[in-house]
Short mmCIF file of C-alpha atoms in Angstrom, two decimals:
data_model
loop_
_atom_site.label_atom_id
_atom_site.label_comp_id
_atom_site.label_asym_id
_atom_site.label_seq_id
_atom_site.Cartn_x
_atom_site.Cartn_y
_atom_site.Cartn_z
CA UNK A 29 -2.22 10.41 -11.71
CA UNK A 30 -1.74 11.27 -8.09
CA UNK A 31 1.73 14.22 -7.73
CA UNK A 32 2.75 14.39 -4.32
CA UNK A 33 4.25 18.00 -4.28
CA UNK A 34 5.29 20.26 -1.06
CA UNK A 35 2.05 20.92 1.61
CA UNK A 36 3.42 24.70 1.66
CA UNK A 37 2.50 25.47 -2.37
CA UNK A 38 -0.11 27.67 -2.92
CA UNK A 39 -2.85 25.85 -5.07
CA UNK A 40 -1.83 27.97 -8.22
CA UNK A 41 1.26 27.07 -7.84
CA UNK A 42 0.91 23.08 -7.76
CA UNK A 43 -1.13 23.33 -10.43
CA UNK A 44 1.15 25.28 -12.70
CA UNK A 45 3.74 22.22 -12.07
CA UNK A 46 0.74 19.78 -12.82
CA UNK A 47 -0.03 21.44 -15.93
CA UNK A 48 3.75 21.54 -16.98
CA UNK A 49 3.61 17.64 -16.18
CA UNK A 50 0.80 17.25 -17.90
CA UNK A 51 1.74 19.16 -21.01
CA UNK A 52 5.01 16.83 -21.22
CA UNK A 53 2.89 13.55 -20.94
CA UNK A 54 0.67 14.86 -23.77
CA UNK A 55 3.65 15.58 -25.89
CA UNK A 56 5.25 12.36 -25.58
CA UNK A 57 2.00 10.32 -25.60
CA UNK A 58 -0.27 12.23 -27.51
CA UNK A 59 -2.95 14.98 -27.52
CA UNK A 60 -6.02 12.18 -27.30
CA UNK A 61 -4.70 10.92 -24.44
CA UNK A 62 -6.93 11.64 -20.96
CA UNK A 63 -4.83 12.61 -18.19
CA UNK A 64 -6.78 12.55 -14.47
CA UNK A 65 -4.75 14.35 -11.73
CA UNK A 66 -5.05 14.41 -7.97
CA UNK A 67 -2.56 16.44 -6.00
CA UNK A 68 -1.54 15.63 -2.53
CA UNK A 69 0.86 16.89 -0.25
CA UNK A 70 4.35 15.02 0.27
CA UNK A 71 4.68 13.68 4.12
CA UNK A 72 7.87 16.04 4.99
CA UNK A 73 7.37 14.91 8.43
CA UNK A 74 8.10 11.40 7.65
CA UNK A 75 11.75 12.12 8.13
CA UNK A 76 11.42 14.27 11.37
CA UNK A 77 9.74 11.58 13.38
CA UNK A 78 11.23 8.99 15.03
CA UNK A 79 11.03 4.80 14.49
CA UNK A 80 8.52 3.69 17.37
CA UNK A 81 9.89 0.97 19.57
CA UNK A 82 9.92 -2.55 18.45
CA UNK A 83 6.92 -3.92 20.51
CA UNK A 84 4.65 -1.46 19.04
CA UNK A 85 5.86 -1.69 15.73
CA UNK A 86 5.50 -5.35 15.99
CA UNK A 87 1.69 -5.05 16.66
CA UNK A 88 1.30 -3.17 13.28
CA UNK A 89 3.71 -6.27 11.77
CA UNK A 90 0.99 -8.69 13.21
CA UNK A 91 -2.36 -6.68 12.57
CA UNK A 92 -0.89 -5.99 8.97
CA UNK A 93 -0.20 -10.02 8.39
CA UNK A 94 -3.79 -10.88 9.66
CA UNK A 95 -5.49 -8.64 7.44
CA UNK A 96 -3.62 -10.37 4.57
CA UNK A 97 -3.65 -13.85 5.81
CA UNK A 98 -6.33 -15.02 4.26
CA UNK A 99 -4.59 -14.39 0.79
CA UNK A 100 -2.33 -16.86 1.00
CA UNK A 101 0.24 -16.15 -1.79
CA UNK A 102 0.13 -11.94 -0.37
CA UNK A 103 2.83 -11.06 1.64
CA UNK A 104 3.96 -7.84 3.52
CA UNK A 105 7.59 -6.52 4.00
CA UNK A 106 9.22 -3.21 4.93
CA UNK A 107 7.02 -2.17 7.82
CA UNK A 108 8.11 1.26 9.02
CA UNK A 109 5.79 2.92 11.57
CA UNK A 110 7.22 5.88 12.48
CA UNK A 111 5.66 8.77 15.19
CA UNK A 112 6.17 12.10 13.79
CA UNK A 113 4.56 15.75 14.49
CA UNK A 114 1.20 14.88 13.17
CA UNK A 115 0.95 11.54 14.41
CA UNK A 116 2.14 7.62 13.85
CA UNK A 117 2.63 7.00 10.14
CA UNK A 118 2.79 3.20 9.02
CA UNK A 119 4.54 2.33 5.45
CA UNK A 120 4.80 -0.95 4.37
CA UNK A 121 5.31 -3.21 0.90
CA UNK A 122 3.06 -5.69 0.08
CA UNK A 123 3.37 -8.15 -2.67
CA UNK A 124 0.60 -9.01 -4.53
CA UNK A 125 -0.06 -11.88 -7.79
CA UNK A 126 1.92 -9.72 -10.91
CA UNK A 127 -1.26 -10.99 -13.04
CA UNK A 128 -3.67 -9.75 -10.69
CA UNK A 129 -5.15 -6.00 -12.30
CA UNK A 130 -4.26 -2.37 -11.31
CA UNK A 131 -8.16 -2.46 -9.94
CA UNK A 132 -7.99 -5.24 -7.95
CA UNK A 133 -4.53 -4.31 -6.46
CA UNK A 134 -5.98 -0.79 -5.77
CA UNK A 135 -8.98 -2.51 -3.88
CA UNK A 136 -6.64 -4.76 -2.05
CA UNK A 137 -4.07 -2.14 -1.03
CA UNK A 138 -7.19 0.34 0.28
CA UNK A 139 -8.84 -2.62 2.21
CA UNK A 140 -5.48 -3.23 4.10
CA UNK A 141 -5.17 0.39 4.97
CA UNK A 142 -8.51 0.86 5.69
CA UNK A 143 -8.30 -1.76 8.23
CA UNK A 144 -4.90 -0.54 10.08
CA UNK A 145 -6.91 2.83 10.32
CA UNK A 146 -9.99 1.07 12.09
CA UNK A 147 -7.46 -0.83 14.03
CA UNK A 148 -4.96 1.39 15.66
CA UNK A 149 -7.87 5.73 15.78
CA UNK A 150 -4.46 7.48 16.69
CA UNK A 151 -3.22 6.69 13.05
CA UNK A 152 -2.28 9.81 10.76
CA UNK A 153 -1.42 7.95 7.68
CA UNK A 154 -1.25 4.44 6.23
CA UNK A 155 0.54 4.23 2.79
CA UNK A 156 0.53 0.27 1.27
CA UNK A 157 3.12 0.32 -1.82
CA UNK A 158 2.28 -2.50 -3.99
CA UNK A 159 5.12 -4.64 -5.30
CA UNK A 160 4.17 -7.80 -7.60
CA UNK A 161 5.34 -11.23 -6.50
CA UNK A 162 7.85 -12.85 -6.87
CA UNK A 163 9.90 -11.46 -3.98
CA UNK A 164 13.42 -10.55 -3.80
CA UNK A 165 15.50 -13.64 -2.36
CA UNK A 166 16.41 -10.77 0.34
CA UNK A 167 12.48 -9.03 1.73
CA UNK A 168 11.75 -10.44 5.22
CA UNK A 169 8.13 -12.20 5.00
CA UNK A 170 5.91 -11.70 7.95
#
């Protein structure tokens, strides 16, 4: 399980939250059960920055749709790119097969943000949410 907790924790004191979250899970789901945690800090920035203007934000829209184009029934929606104190951050949905597994997604969501990160070097952070298709009647498709 990945926790995104505050950057400004001390280690001890993520981990003591961790283990309190873990401790809960067990209790509800069972003392056998294997629980695998990474900690990461939460992007506080995010909300600090500021939306970059269109045309650039565009050219993540279209480098984001190429790298996905060759899945045909993959789409992306919710692009935010945003340029904040330690650098440009780019969020965006993408809707993936519901049948298709957690690895596969995983794989699929990596490869997209891998390739917006060899793309565009001044890059701080690329976060790809999966979603599972169909789409809402409402998401604008690029």
């Amino acid at each position: 399980m990945i926790w995104k907790l505050d950057a400004a924790l001390s280690l001890k004191q993520s981990q003591g939250i961790v283990d309190n979250l873990e401790t809960a899970i067990r209790a509800e789901l069972g003392q056998h059960v294997e629980i695998d945690t990474h900690i990461e800090p939460i992007i506080a920035n995010w909300l600090e920055g500021q939306d970059v203007p269109d045309n650039l934000k565009q050219e993540f829209e279209q480098a984001l749709y190429a790298c996905t184009a060759d899945r045909g029934d993959n789409k992306i929606s919710h692009v935010r790119v945003r340029e904040t104190s330690q650098g440009v951050i780019v969020y965006f949905d993408y809707y993936l097969p519901a049948d298709m597994c957690v690895d596969q997604v995983h794989t699929e969501v990596d490869r997209v943000e891998r390739s917006i990160r060899s793309g565009f070097p001044h890059v701080f952070r690329v976060i790809g949410h999966a979603e599972s298709l169909p789409l809402p009647q409402r998401q604008q498709i690029f």
